[in-house]
GROMACS .gro file of C-alpha atoms in nm:
model
  506
    1UNK     CA    1   4.664   1.547  -2.316
    2UNK     CA    2   4.730   1.893  -2.455
    3UNK     CA    3   4.966   1.954  -2.160
    4UNK     CA    4   5.146   1.629  -2.239
    5UNK     CA    5   5.215   1.743  -2.596
    6UNK     CA    6   5.319   2.086  -2.470
    7UNK     CA    7   5.581   1.939  -2.234
    8UNK     CA    8   5.688   1.694  -2.504
    9UNK     CA    9   5.770   1.990  -2.732
   10UNK     CA   10   5.987   2.145  -2.458
   11UNK     CA   11   6.190   1.831  -2.388
   12UNK     CA   12   6.210   1.691  -2.743
   13UNK     CA   13   6.250   2.013  -2.941
   14UNK     CA   14   6.336   1.857  -3.276
   15UNK     CA   15   5.974   1.822  -3.401
   16UNK     CA   16   5.724   2.064  -3.550
   17UNK     CA   17   5.398   1.871  -3.483
   18UNK     CA   18   5.264   1.594  -3.263
   19UNK     CA   19   4.949   1.389  -3.216
   20UNK     CA   20   4.798   1.146  -2.969
   21UNK     CA   21   4.585   0.874  -3.125
   22UNK     CA   22   4.371   0.629  -2.928
   23UNK     CA   23   4.279   0.277  -3.025
   24UNK     CA   24   3.913   0.184  -3.049
   25UNK     CA   25   3.819  -0.085  -2.797
   26UNK     CA   26   3.601  -0.286  -3.033
   27UNK     CA   27   3.754  -0.238  -3.378
   28UNK     CA   28   4.116  -0.201  -3.508
   29UNK     CA   29   4.092   0.172  -3.573
   30UNK     CA   30   4.265   0.473  -3.424
   31UNK     CA   31   4.123   0.821  -3.385
   32UNK     CA   32   4.282   1.156  -3.304
   33UNK     CA   33   4.249   1.253  -2.936
   34UNK     CA   34   4.447   1.577  -2.971
   35UNK     CA   35   4.720   1.736  -3.182
   36UNK     CA   36   4.978   2.013  -3.168
   37UNK     CA   37   5.124   2.200  -3.463
   38UNK     CA   38   4.828   2.107  -3.685
   39UNK     CA   39   4.605   2.392  -3.568
   40UNK     CA   40   4.485   2.476  -3.918
   41UNK     CA   41   4.387   2.113  -3.968
   42UNK     CA   42   4.225   2.043  -3.633
   43UNK     CA   43   3.879   2.018  -3.791
   44UNK     CA   44   4.017   1.764  -4.038
   45UNK     CA   45   4.139   1.537  -3.757
   46UNK     CA   46   3.827   1.567  -3.540
   47UNK     CA   47   3.616   1.256  -3.572
   48UNK     CA   48   3.860   1.091  -3.816
   49UNK     CA   49   3.900   0.716  -3.767
   50UNK     CA   50   4.189   0.544  -3.946
   51UNK     CA   51   4.214   0.167  -3.993
   52UNK     CA   52   4.523   0.017  -3.833
   53UNK     CA   53   4.562  -0.217  -4.131
   54UNK     CA   54   4.649   0.087  -4.349
   55UNK     CA   55   4.911   0.212  -4.101
   56UNK     CA   56   5.208  -0.030  -4.094
   57UNK     CA   57   5.414   0.169  -3.842
   58UNK     CA   58   5.123   0.211  -3.600
   59UNK     CA   59   5.040  -0.156  -3.639
   60UNK     CA   60   5.402  -0.247  -3.560
   61UNK     CA   61   5.396  -0.039  -3.241
   62UNK     CA   62   5.071  -0.197  -3.129
   63UNK     CA   63   5.207  -0.545  -3.194
   64UNK     CA   64   5.561  -0.504  -3.053
   65UNK     CA   65   5.487  -0.253  -2.783
   66UNK     CA   66   5.806  -0.062  -2.861
   67UNK     CA   67   5.882   0.286  -3.001
   68UNK     CA   68   5.935   0.319  -3.377
   69UNK     CA   69   6.187   0.562  -3.527
   70UNK     CA   70   6.179   0.662  -3.895
   71UNK     CA   71   6.485   0.875  -3.971
   72UNK     CA   72   6.378   0.950  -4.327
   73UNK     CA   73   6.034   0.856  -4.450
   74UNK     CA   74   6.150   0.854  -4.813
   75UNK     CA   75   6.383   0.560  -4.745
   76UNK     CA   76   6.172   0.355  -4.499
   77UNK     CA   77   5.958   0.084  -4.665
   78UNK     CA   78   5.713   0.080  -4.367
   79UNK     CA   79   5.611   0.437  -4.417
   80UNK     CA   80   5.271   0.472  -4.579
   81UNK     CA   81   5.284   0.762  -4.821
   82UNK     CA   82   4.904   0.760  -4.855
   83UNK     CA   83   4.842   0.882  -4.499
   84UNK     CA   84   4.645   1.205  -4.474
   85UNK     CA   85   4.886   1.470  -4.341
   86UNK     CA   86   4.904   1.843  -4.395
   87UNK     CA   87   5.263   1.836  -4.525
   88UNK     CA   88   5.528   1.589  -4.631
   89UNK     CA   89   5.670   1.432  -4.312
   90UNK     CA   90   6.041   1.347  -4.345
   91UNK     CA   91   6.113   1.204  -3.995
   92UNK     CA   92   5.894   1.041  -3.736
   93UNK     CA   93   5.911   0.901  -3.382
   94UNK     CA   94   5.623   0.716  -3.220
   95UNK     CA   95   5.573   0.537  -2.889
   96UNK     CA   96   5.287   0.317  -2.765
   97UNK     CA   97   5.063   0.439  -2.481
   98UNK     CA   98   5.035   0.155  -2.233
   99UNK     CA   99   4.774   0.138  -1.958
  100UNK     CA  100   4.782  -0.159  -1.718
  101UNK     CA  101   4.982  -0.370  -1.965
  102UNK     CA  102   4.734  -0.289  -2.237
  103UNK     CA  103   4.826  -0.066  -2.531
  104UNK     CA  104   4.547   0.186  -2.578
  105UNK     CA  105   4.705   0.427  -2.830
  106UNK     CA  106   5.018   0.594  -2.965
  107UNK     CA  107   5.194   0.929  -2.929
  108UNK     CA  108   5.353   1.062  -3.248
  109UNK     CA  109   5.603   1.344  -3.313
  110UNK     CA  110   5.667   1.458  -3.671
  111UNK     CA  111   5.922   1.674  -3.847
  112UNK     CA  112   5.954   1.798  -4.207
  113UNK     CA  113   6.332   1.758  -4.169
  114UNK     CA  114   6.500   1.418  -4.212
  115UNK     CA  115   6.702   1.275  -3.923
  116UNK     CA  116   6.534   1.507  -3.671
  117UNK     CA  117   6.524   1.230  -3.407
  118UNK     CA  118   6.765   0.981  -3.260
  119UNK     CA  119   6.729   0.663  -3.060
  120UNK     CA  120   6.793   0.863  -2.740
  121UNK     CA  121   6.465   1.048  -2.793
  122UNK     CA  122   6.263   0.724  -2.770
  123UNK     CA  123   6.287   0.679  -2.387
  124UNK     CA  124   6.184   1.040  -2.334
  125UNK     CA  125   5.886   0.992  -2.566
  126UNK     CA  126   5.791   0.677  -2.368
  127UNK     CA  127   5.791   0.894  -2.054
  128UNK     CA  128   5.540   1.128  -2.214
  129UNK     CA  129   5.340   0.825  -2.333
  130UNK     CA  130   5.318   0.715  -1.968
  131UNK     CA  131   5.202   1.065  -1.870
  132UNK     CA  132   4.935   1.043  -2.140
  133UNK     CA  133   4.830   0.700  -2.007
  134UNK     CA  134   4.798   0.844  -1.655
  135UNK     CA  135   4.588   1.134  -1.784
  136UNK     CA  136   4.363   0.898  -1.979
  137UNK     CA  137   4.325   0.671  -1.676
  138UNK     CA  138   4.228   0.964  -1.454
  139UNK     CA  139   3.982   1.087  -1.715
  140UNK     CA  140   3.828   0.743  -1.748
  141UNK     CA  141   3.802   0.710  -1.370
  142UNK     CA  142   3.637   1.048  -1.346
  143UNK     CA  143   3.403   0.960  -1.633
  144UNK     CA  144   3.321   0.625  -1.474
  145UNK     CA  145   3.265   0.790  -1.138
  146UNK     CA  146   3.040   1.051  -1.295
  147UNK     CA  147   2.846   0.778  -1.474
  148UNK     CA  148   2.808   0.583  -1.151
  149UNK     CA  149   2.701   0.893  -0.964
  150UNK     CA  150   2.442   0.969  -1.232
  151UNK     CA  151   2.314   0.610  -1.228
  152UNK     CA  152   2.309   0.595  -0.849
  153UNK     CA  153   2.137   0.932  -0.830
  154UNK     CA  154   1.877   0.809  -1.078
  155UNK     CA  155   1.828   0.491  -0.875
  156UNK     CA  156   1.796   0.687  -0.552
  157UNK     CA  157   1.550   0.928  -0.716
  158UNK     CA  158   1.336   0.639  -0.839
  159UNK     CA  159   1.360   0.462  -0.502
  160UNK     CA  160   1.275   0.783  -0.318
  161UNK     CA  161   0.972   0.837  -0.543
  162UNK     CA  162   0.862   0.477  -0.481
  163UNK     CA  163   0.900   0.513  -0.105
  164UNK     CA  164   0.716   0.845  -0.111
  165UNK     CA  165   0.433   0.686  -0.309
  166UNK     CA  166   0.414   0.394  -0.064
  167UNK     CA  167   0.424   0.618   0.243
  168UNK     CA  168   0.160   0.851   0.105
  169UNK     CA  169  -0.076   0.577  -0.014
  170UNK     CA  170  -0.059   0.340   0.284
  171UNK     CA  171  -0.366   0.319   0.502
  172UNK     CA  172  -0.169   0.355   0.826
  173UNK     CA  173  -0.053   0.692   0.951
  174UNK     CA  174   0.322   0.754   0.931
  175UNK     CA  175   0.506   1.029   1.115
  176UNK     CA  176   0.880   1.107   1.116
  177UNK     CA  177   1.006   1.332   1.394
  178UNK     CA  178   1.333   1.474   1.521
  179UNK     CA  179   1.300   1.538   1.889
  180UNK     CA  180   0.954   1.690   1.926
  181UNK     CA  181   0.959   1.844   1.575
  182UNK     CA  182   0.748   1.681   1.306
  183UNK     CA  183   0.939   1.643   0.977
  184UNK     CA  184   0.710   1.422   0.765
  185UNK     CA  185   0.351   1.297   0.776
  186UNK     CA  186   0.151   1.103   0.519
  187UNK     CA  187  -0.205   1.156   0.402
  188UNK     CA  188  -0.344   0.874   0.617
  189UNK     CA  189  -0.230   1.051   0.936
  190UNK     CA  190  -0.378   1.378   0.813
  191UNK     CA  191  -0.709   1.203   0.748
  192UNK     CA  192  -0.706   1.051   1.098
  193UNK     CA  193  -0.631   1.376   1.277
  194UNK     CA  194  -0.806   1.633   1.059
  195UNK     CA  195  -0.487   1.836   1.019
  196UNK     CA  196  -0.339   1.930   0.684
  197UNK     CA  197   0.018   1.834   0.598
  198UNK     CA  198   0.137   2.196   0.620
  199UNK     CA  199  -0.022   2.235   0.964
  200UNK     CA  200   0.164   1.935   1.105
  201UNK     CA  201   0.509   1.966   0.946
  202UNK     CA  202   0.751   2.166   1.163
  203UNK     CA  203   0.494   2.153   1.441
  204UNK     CA  204   0.530   2.001   1.788
  205UNK     CA  205   0.442   1.635   1.817
  206UNK     CA  206   0.292   1.698   2.160
  207UNK     CA  207  -0.001   1.869   1.985
  208UNK     CA  208  -0.112   1.520   1.874
  209UNK     CA  209  -0.007   1.321   2.179
  210UNK     CA  210  -0.154   1.523   2.463
  211UNK     CA  211  -0.534   1.559   2.470
  212UNK     CA  212  -0.698   1.827   2.678
  213UNK     CA  213  -0.824   1.569   2.931
  214UNK     CA  214  -0.481   1.406   2.963
  215UNK     CA  215  -0.480   1.153   3.248
  216UNK     CA  216  -0.199   1.077   3.492
  217UNK     CA  217  -0.178   0.723   3.355
  218UNK     CA  218  -0.136   0.852   2.999
  219UNK     CA  219   0.129   1.098   3.114
  220UNK     CA  220   0.323   0.818   3.283
  221UNK     CA  221   0.300   0.613   2.964
  222UNK     CA  222   0.438   0.898   2.752
  223UNK     CA  223   0.720   0.976   2.993
  224UNK     CA  224   0.850   0.621   2.952
  225UNK     CA  225   0.881   0.649   2.572
  226UNK     CA  226   1.209   0.850   2.537
  227UNK     CA  227   1.405   0.622   2.770
  228UNK     CA  228   1.297   0.308   2.584
  229UNK     CA  229   1.345   0.452   2.237
  230UNK     CA  230   1.688   0.599   2.322
  231UNK     CA  231   1.800   0.244   2.404
  232UNK     CA  232   1.706   0.137   2.053
  233UNK     CA  233   1.392  -0.047   2.162
  234UNK     CA  234   1.070  -0.042   1.964
  235UNK     CA  235   0.781   0.103   2.163
  236UNK     CA  236   0.432  -0.033   2.100
  237UNK     CA  237   0.119   0.066   2.288
  238UNK     CA  238  -0.221   0.228   2.265
  239UNK     CA  239  -0.263   0.604   2.298
  240UNK     CA  240  -0.539   0.854   2.270
  241UNK     CA  241  -0.450   1.103   1.997
  242UNK     CA  242  -0.599   1.447   1.957
  243UNK     CA  243  -0.766   1.563   1.638
  244UNK     CA  244  -0.765   1.916   1.507
  245UNK     CA  245  -1.116   1.977   1.643
  246UNK     CA  246  -1.006   1.871   1.994
  247UNK     CA  247  -1.174   1.530   1.988
  248UNK     CA  248  -0.972   1.217   2.054
  249UNK     CA  249  -0.949   0.866   1.912
  250UNK     CA  250  -0.783   0.542   2.019
  251UNK     CA  251  -0.469   0.466   1.820
  252UNK     CA  252  -0.220   0.184   1.813
  253UNK     CA  253   0.127   0.341   1.793
  254UNK     CA  254   0.457   0.175   1.701
  255UNK     CA  255   0.758   0.401   1.750
  256UNK     CA  256   1.114   0.310   1.651
  257UNK     CA  257   1.440   0.504   1.657
  258UNK     CA  258   1.657   0.551   1.348
  259UNK     CA  259   1.991   0.390   1.435
  260UNK     CA  260   2.308   0.592   1.393
  261UNK     CA  261   2.132   0.923   1.336
  262UNK     CA  262   1.988   1.014   1.673
  263UNK     CA  263   2.136   1.189   1.973
  264UNK     CA  264   2.014   1.165   2.330
  265UNK     CA  265   1.852   1.508   2.319
  266UNK     CA  266   1.729   1.479   1.959
  267UNK     CA  267   1.586   1.137   1.887
  268UNK     CA  268   1.499   1.073   1.524
  269UNK     CA  269   1.208   0.831   1.513
  270UNK     CA  270   0.939   0.692   1.287
  271UNK     CA  271   0.590   0.636   1.426
  272UNK     CA  272   0.328   0.410   1.271
  273UNK     CA  273  -0.025   0.506   1.375
  274UNK     CA  274  -0.338   0.292   1.336
  275UNK     CA  275  -0.691   0.399   1.417
  276UNK     CA  276  -0.805   0.107   1.635
  277UNK     CA  277  -1.151   0.231   1.723
  278UNK     CA  278  -1.315  -0.018   1.488
  279UNK     CA  279  -1.093  -0.299   1.619
  280UNK     CA  280  -1.190  -0.223   1.979
  281UNK     CA  281  -1.556  -0.204   1.885
  282UNK     CA  282  -1.532  -0.540   1.708
  283UNK     CA  283  -1.350  -0.689   2.005
  284UNK     CA  284  -1.622  -0.565   2.238
  285UNK     CA  285  -1.888  -0.701   2.002
  286UNK     CA  286  -1.706  -1.033   1.987
  287UNK     CA  287  -1.684  -1.053   2.365
  288UNK     CA  288  -2.049  -0.960   2.401
  289UNK     CA  289  -2.146  -1.204   2.125
  290UNK     CA  290  -1.966  -1.496   2.291
  291UNK     CA  291  -2.109  -1.411   2.632
  292UNK     CA  292  -2.461  -1.376   2.491
  293UNK     CA  293  -2.436  -1.698   2.288
  294UNK     CA  294  -2.316  -1.886   2.595
  295UNK     CA  295  -2.600  -1.738   2.800
  296UNK     CA  296  -2.861  -1.823   2.537
  297UNK     CA  297  -2.735  -2.181   2.504
  298UNK     CA  298  -2.699  -2.237   2.878
  299UNK     CA  299  -3.071  -2.198   2.940
  300UNK     CA  300  -3.193  -2.471   2.697
  301UNK     CA  301  -2.906  -2.701   2.796
  302UNK     CA  302  -3.009  -2.662   3.160
  303UNK     CA  303  -3.365  -2.739   3.059
  304UNK     CA  304  -3.248  -3.050   2.873
  305UNK     CA  305  -3.066  -3.172   3.181
  306UNK     CA  306  -3.375  -3.113   3.393
  307UNK     CA  307  -3.599  -3.301   3.151
  308UNK     CA  308  -3.360  -3.598   3.147
  309UNK     CA  309  -3.341  -3.594   3.526
  310UNK     CA  310  -3.720  -3.600   3.563
  311UNK     CA  311  -3.749  -3.877   3.303
  312UNK     CA  312  -3.505  -4.091   3.501
  313UNK     CA  313  -3.677  -4.020   3.832
  314UNK     CA  314  -4.032  -4.064   3.708
  315UNK     CA  315  -4.051  -4.283   3.392
  316UNK     CA  316  -4.429  -4.252   3.390
  317UNK     CA  317  -4.395  -3.882   3.297
  318UNK     CA  318  -4.172  -3.954   2.996
  319UNK     CA  319  -4.442  -3.858   2.736
  320UNK     CA  320  -4.496  -3.527   2.911
  321UNK     CA  321  -4.123  -3.460   2.932
  322UNK     CA  322  -4.073  -3.559   2.566
  323UNK     CA  323  -4.304  -3.277   2.458
  324UNK     CA  324  -4.096  -3.033   2.658
  325UNK     CA  325  -3.774  -3.185   2.521
  326UNK     CA  326  -3.893  -3.134   2.164
  327UNK     CA  327  -3.971  -2.770   2.244
  328UNK     CA  328  -3.623  -2.714   2.392
  329UNK     CA  329  -3.458  -2.886   2.094
  330UNK     CA  330  -3.651  -2.669   1.848
  331UNK     CA  331  -3.534  -2.361   2.037
  332UNK     CA  332  -3.172  -2.479   2.026
  333UNK     CA  333  -3.200  -2.563   1.656
  334UNK     CA  334  -3.338  -2.219   1.585
  335UNK     CA  335  -3.058  -2.056   1.784
  336UNK     CA  336  -2.784  -2.258   1.613
  337UNK     CA  337  -2.941  -2.197   1.271
  338UNK     CA  338  -2.950  -1.823   1.335
  339UNK     CA  339  -2.589  -1.827   1.457
  340UNK     CA  340  -2.478  -2.006   1.141
  341UNK     CA  341  -2.676  -1.769   0.922
  342UNK     CA  342  -2.521  -1.468   1.091
  343UNK     CA  343  -2.167  -1.603   1.064
  344UNK     CA  344  -2.219  -1.692   0.698
  345UNK     CA  345  -2.339  -1.339   0.624
  346UNK     CA  346  -2.048  -1.177   0.808
  347UNK     CA  347  -1.793  -1.383   0.615
  348UNK     CA  348  -1.970  -1.334   0.282
  349UNK     CA  349  -2.052  -1.703   0.236
  350UNK     CA  350  -2.419  -1.641   0.157
  351UNK     CA  351  -2.529  -1.508  -0.179
  352UNK     CA  352  -2.875  -1.408  -0.288
  353UNK     CA  353  -3.041  -1.643  -0.536
  354UNK     CA  354  -3.218  -1.371  -0.727
  355UNK     CA  355  -3.511  -1.411  -0.957
  356UNK     CA  356  -3.785  -1.192  -1.097
  357UNK     CA  357  -4.055  -1.152  -0.829
  358UNK     CA  358  -4.340  -0.931  -0.719
  359UNK     CA  359  -4.284  -0.783  -0.374
  360UNK     CA  360  -4.659  -0.805  -0.307
  361UNK     CA  361  -4.636  -1.186  -0.319
  362UNK     CA  362  -4.358  -1.194  -0.056
  363UNK     CA  363  -4.542  -0.956   0.179
  364UNK     CA  364  -4.869  -1.146   0.141
  365UNK     CA  365  -4.700  -1.478   0.222
  366UNK     CA  366  -4.528  -1.330   0.529
  367UNK     CA  367  -4.857  -1.188   0.653
  368UNK     CA  368  -5.050  -1.513   0.602
  369UNK     CA  369  -4.782  -1.705   0.795
  370UNK     CA  370  -4.825  -1.474   1.096
  371UNK     CA  371  -5.205  -1.442   1.091
  372UNK     CA  372  -5.266  -1.741   1.323
  373UNK     CA  373  -5.033  -1.594   1.586
  374UNK     CA  374  -5.196  -1.251   1.548
  375UNK     CA  375  -5.544  -1.406   1.589
  376UNK     CA  376  -5.430  -1.599   1.898
  377UNK     CA  377  -5.318  -1.272   2.060
  378UNK     CA  378  -5.622  -1.074   1.937
  379UNK     CA  379  -5.398  -0.840   1.735
  380UNK     CA  380  -5.522  -0.676   1.417
  381UNK     CA  381  -5.258  -0.756   1.151
  382UNK     CA  382  -5.310  -0.571   0.822
  383UNK     CA  383  -5.126  -0.521   0.492
  384UNK     CA  384  -5.146  -0.201   0.286
  385UNK     CA  385  -4.971  -0.211  -0.049
  386UNK     CA  386  -5.025  -0.048  -0.389
  387UNK     CA  387  -5.230  -0.224  -0.655
  388UNK     CA  388  -4.966  -0.145  -0.917
  389UNK     CA  389  -4.709  -0.427  -0.930
  390UNK     CA  390  -4.380  -0.390  -0.746
  391UNK     CA  391  -4.148  -0.601  -0.964
  392UNK     CA  392  -3.801  -0.676  -0.834
  393UNK     CA  393  -3.506  -0.904  -0.894
  394UNK     CA  394  -3.440  -1.053  -0.551
  395UNK     CA  395  -3.419  -1.370  -0.342
  396UNK     CA  396  -3.783  -1.429  -0.237
  397UNK     CA  397  -3.692  -1.675   0.041
  398UNK     CA  398  -3.449  -1.434   0.207
  399UNK     CA  399  -3.691  -1.141   0.180
  400UNK     CA  400  -3.964  -1.361   0.328
  401UNK     CA  401  -3.724  -1.430   0.618
  402UNK     CA  402  -3.683  -1.055   0.674
  403UNK     CA  403  -4.052  -0.964   0.679
  404UNK     CA  404  -4.155  -1.274   0.875
  405UNK     CA  405  -3.903  -1.174   1.141
  406UNK     CA  406  -4.015  -0.810   1.150
  407UNK     CA  407  -4.383  -0.902   1.173
  408UNK     CA  408  -4.308  -1.167   1.437
  409UNK     CA  409  -4.118  -0.914   1.650
  410UNK     CA  410  -4.403  -0.663   1.617
  411UNK     CA  411  -4.654  -0.924   1.734
  412UNK     CA  412  -4.426  -1.018   2.026
  413UNK     CA  413  -4.410  -0.662   2.162
  414UNK     CA  414  -4.771  -0.561   2.085
  415UNK     CA  415  -5.021  -0.613   2.367
  416UNK     CA  416  -5.349  -0.800   2.305
  417UNK     CA  417  -5.600  -0.584   2.125
  418UNK     CA  418  -5.329  -0.383   1.952
  419UNK     CA  419  -5.248  -0.342   1.586
  420UNK     CA  420  -4.960  -0.431   1.353
  421UNK     CA  421  -4.953  -0.272   1.009
  422UNK     CA  422  -4.736  -0.353   0.708
  423UNK     CA  423  -4.727  -0.065   0.461
  424UNK     CA  424  -4.552  -0.071   0.121
  425UNK     CA  425  -4.521   0.219  -0.122
  426UNK     CA  426  -4.304   0.358  -0.397
  427UNK     CA  427  -4.042   0.618  -0.306
  428UNK     CA  428  -4.078   0.959  -0.464
  429UNK     CA  429  -3.818   0.882  -0.731
  430UNK     CA  430  -3.992   0.551  -0.819
  431UNK     CA  431  -3.649   0.383  -0.803
  432UNK     CA  432  -3.704   0.239  -0.457
  433UNK     CA  433  -3.980   0.079  -0.257
  434UNK     CA  434  -4.038   0.155   0.113
  435UNK     CA  435  -4.185  -0.108   0.347
  436UNK     CA  436  -4.280  -0.018   0.705
  437UNK     CA  437  -4.373  -0.265   0.980
  438UNK     CA  438  -4.543  -0.062   1.254
  439UNK     CA  439  -4.689  -0.180   1.584
  440UNK     CA  440  -4.882  -0.025   1.873
  441UNK     CA  441  -4.653  -0.157   2.144
  442UNK     CA  442  -4.441   0.038   2.395
  443UNK     CA  443  -4.183   0.143   2.134
  444UNK     CA  444  -3.806   0.125   2.147
  445UNK     CA  445  -3.608   0.316   2.412
  446UNK     CA  446  -3.404   0.592   2.245
  447UNK     CA  447  -3.078   0.452   2.380
  448UNK     CA  448  -3.151   0.119   2.209
  449UNK     CA  449  -3.221   0.256   1.861
  450UNK     CA  450  -2.850   0.245   1.768
  451UNK     CA  451  -2.789  -0.103   1.908
  452UNK     CA  452  -3.112  -0.281   1.823
  453UNK     CA  453  -2.952  -0.460   1.524
  454UNK     CA  454  -2.657  -0.599   1.721
  455UNK     CA  455  -2.654  -0.976   1.784
  456UNK     CA  456  -2.843  -1.086   2.098
  457UNK     CA  457  -2.966  -0.732   2.158
  458UNK     CA  458  -3.317  -0.779   2.300
  459UNK     CA  459  -3.541  -0.523   2.461
  460UNK     CA  460  -3.681  -0.778   2.703
  461UNK     CA  461  -3.542  -1.110   2.818
  462UNK     CA  462  -3.896  -1.216   2.903
  463UNK     CA  463  -3.995  -1.228   2.538
  464UNK     CA  464  -3.924  -1.534   2.319
  465UNK     CA  465  -3.661  -1.527   2.049
  466UNK     CA  466  -3.285  -1.561   2.001
  467UNK     CA  467  -3.199  -1.194   1.964
  468UNK     CA  468  -3.043  -1.262   1.623
  469UNK     CA  469  -3.337  -1.202   1.390
  470UNK     CA  470  -3.279  -0.830   1.339
  471UNK     CA  471  -2.907  -0.880   1.279
  472UNK     CA  472  -2.986  -1.137   1.012
  473UNK     CA  473  -3.256  -0.914   0.862
  474UNK     CA  474  -3.008  -0.628   0.831
  475UNK     CA  475  -2.758  -0.852   0.651
  476UNK     CA  476  -3.021  -0.977   0.407
  477UNK     CA  477  -3.141  -0.626   0.328
  478UNK     CA  478  -2.780  -0.512   0.273
  479UNK     CA  479  -2.727  -0.812   0.045
  480UNK     CA  480  -3.008  -0.675  -0.173
  481UNK     CA  481  -2.857  -0.324  -0.179
  482UNK     CA  482  -3.112  -0.182   0.064
  483UNK     CA  483  -3.124  -0.030   0.411
  484UNK     CA  484  -3.318  -0.093   0.731
  485UNK     CA  485  -3.356   0.125   1.038
  486UNK     CA  486  -3.564   0.134   1.353
  487UNK     CA  487  -3.766   0.417   1.500
  488UNK     CA  488  -4.077   0.510   1.696
  489UNK     CA  489  -4.405   0.654   1.576
  490UNK     CA  490  -4.517   0.983   1.725
  491UNK     CA  491  -4.787   0.847   1.954
  492UNK     CA  492  -4.677   0.493   2.048
  493UNK     CA  493  -4.522   0.186   1.902
  494UNK     CA  494  -4.212   0.097   1.706
  495UNK     CA  495  -4.163   0.109   1.331
  496UNK     CA  496  -3.904  -0.070   1.120
  497UNK     CA  497  -3.845   0.080   0.776
  498UNK     CA  498  -3.694  -0.121   0.491
  499UNK     CA  499  -3.587   0.053   0.169
  500UNK     CA  500  -3.514  -0.171  -0.129
  501UNK     CA  501  -3.413  -0.078  -0.484
  502UNK     CA  502  -3.663  -0.164  -0.752
  503UNK     CA  503  -3.459  -0.382  -0.986
  504UNK     CA  504  -3.661  -0.446  -1.297
  505UNK     CA  505  -3.581  -0.772  -1.477
  506UNK     CA  506  -3.386  -0.751  -1.804
   0.00000   0.00000   0.00000
């Protein structure tokens, strides 16, 4: 705008001062954008806003959209003598500044001499008004663009921070690579592999993908990845990934190319990595569970069919067969009941109905229930527990189920003439109670100690039972905030140790 006034002075030389005033968008006021010839009064004009209602000539220009010429201000009734000016203006020429058919301001040239301007100066002043409009439009576009850039940058910064937070907090590993170079990894991938973020970034992705014992099948699988990904296809499969310590783990990997940014020799891709070890273990357990359940049910169902067959062939033996049928049905009921219990525990549908109890009462009841079986097998079944009360807040029926099962198993695997002991004592910190069920049987093979609590895991198929009791016992103990584990005593026999918190009633 200063340049506009400078050129205006060259081409309309009859004036001593000039100003450009812009109209407020919301209120009928004008303010000084710039001035020339009023250098000593620049501070006076800065920030000054003048009401259009007090400026008849300016108001006329804004209304008519045409230049206004005042040959001599002393003889023009429109001239407002109360305007704030540094000297007495004698002649004036003004033109509206029009932008897209909208008047946004005025350009004024002033002289202290009367008749300094003629009507021929008006078109030239309109030309400079148009130049001012173009300058203002460019400035507004630049200002708008800058504002949009700032807003967009702020949005992108916020979005980037959000994405970074999501990527870093997700439970699945995320890796971004360009070619074989790793550009970004999240914390989940670092936790899976044991590497730090700085160790992986800028490293070679093959350090993760190629274990030391790489097989030919795995190599063939990896060689097929670039061709598929370069075609824009999403690659999904299972791979063994290598940890920092050299060990490996099974991972589900989904790899996709970034469209429009990759070249054939430098594929930019994002990989999603999931540790699927637990999934595969659960799948194996599920398969084994179904197979074992089918096997356990097939035997009593076969027996049922046999009993029915014999009853049809020999009706006189129906009473004898009915006794056997009742035995088979009880076995099936027990199996189905245990299966339901186990499924309820796994899905969290069973809750403990806690009450204030004495653990001695539960252990005594469990022992008394098993004494007839122990006597029948000539097994010495004993209970050793402290005389001081062991108060707890627990579900007595579920705890009775645990200890009845443990004692029953001990009796099953203890030969006649052996011993089964139940020992209860306070832990050293007096915050827990330890219960041991120990027998004098053959013990548990070392390879079975880790799997003894799995469903249908039985040491001998010749022994009675469903193979679900220990699994249920573990769930009940966990429900009470305790632990259970199996082991062997030094000389002979197995021992199951249950640790329960002592929860005193309020």
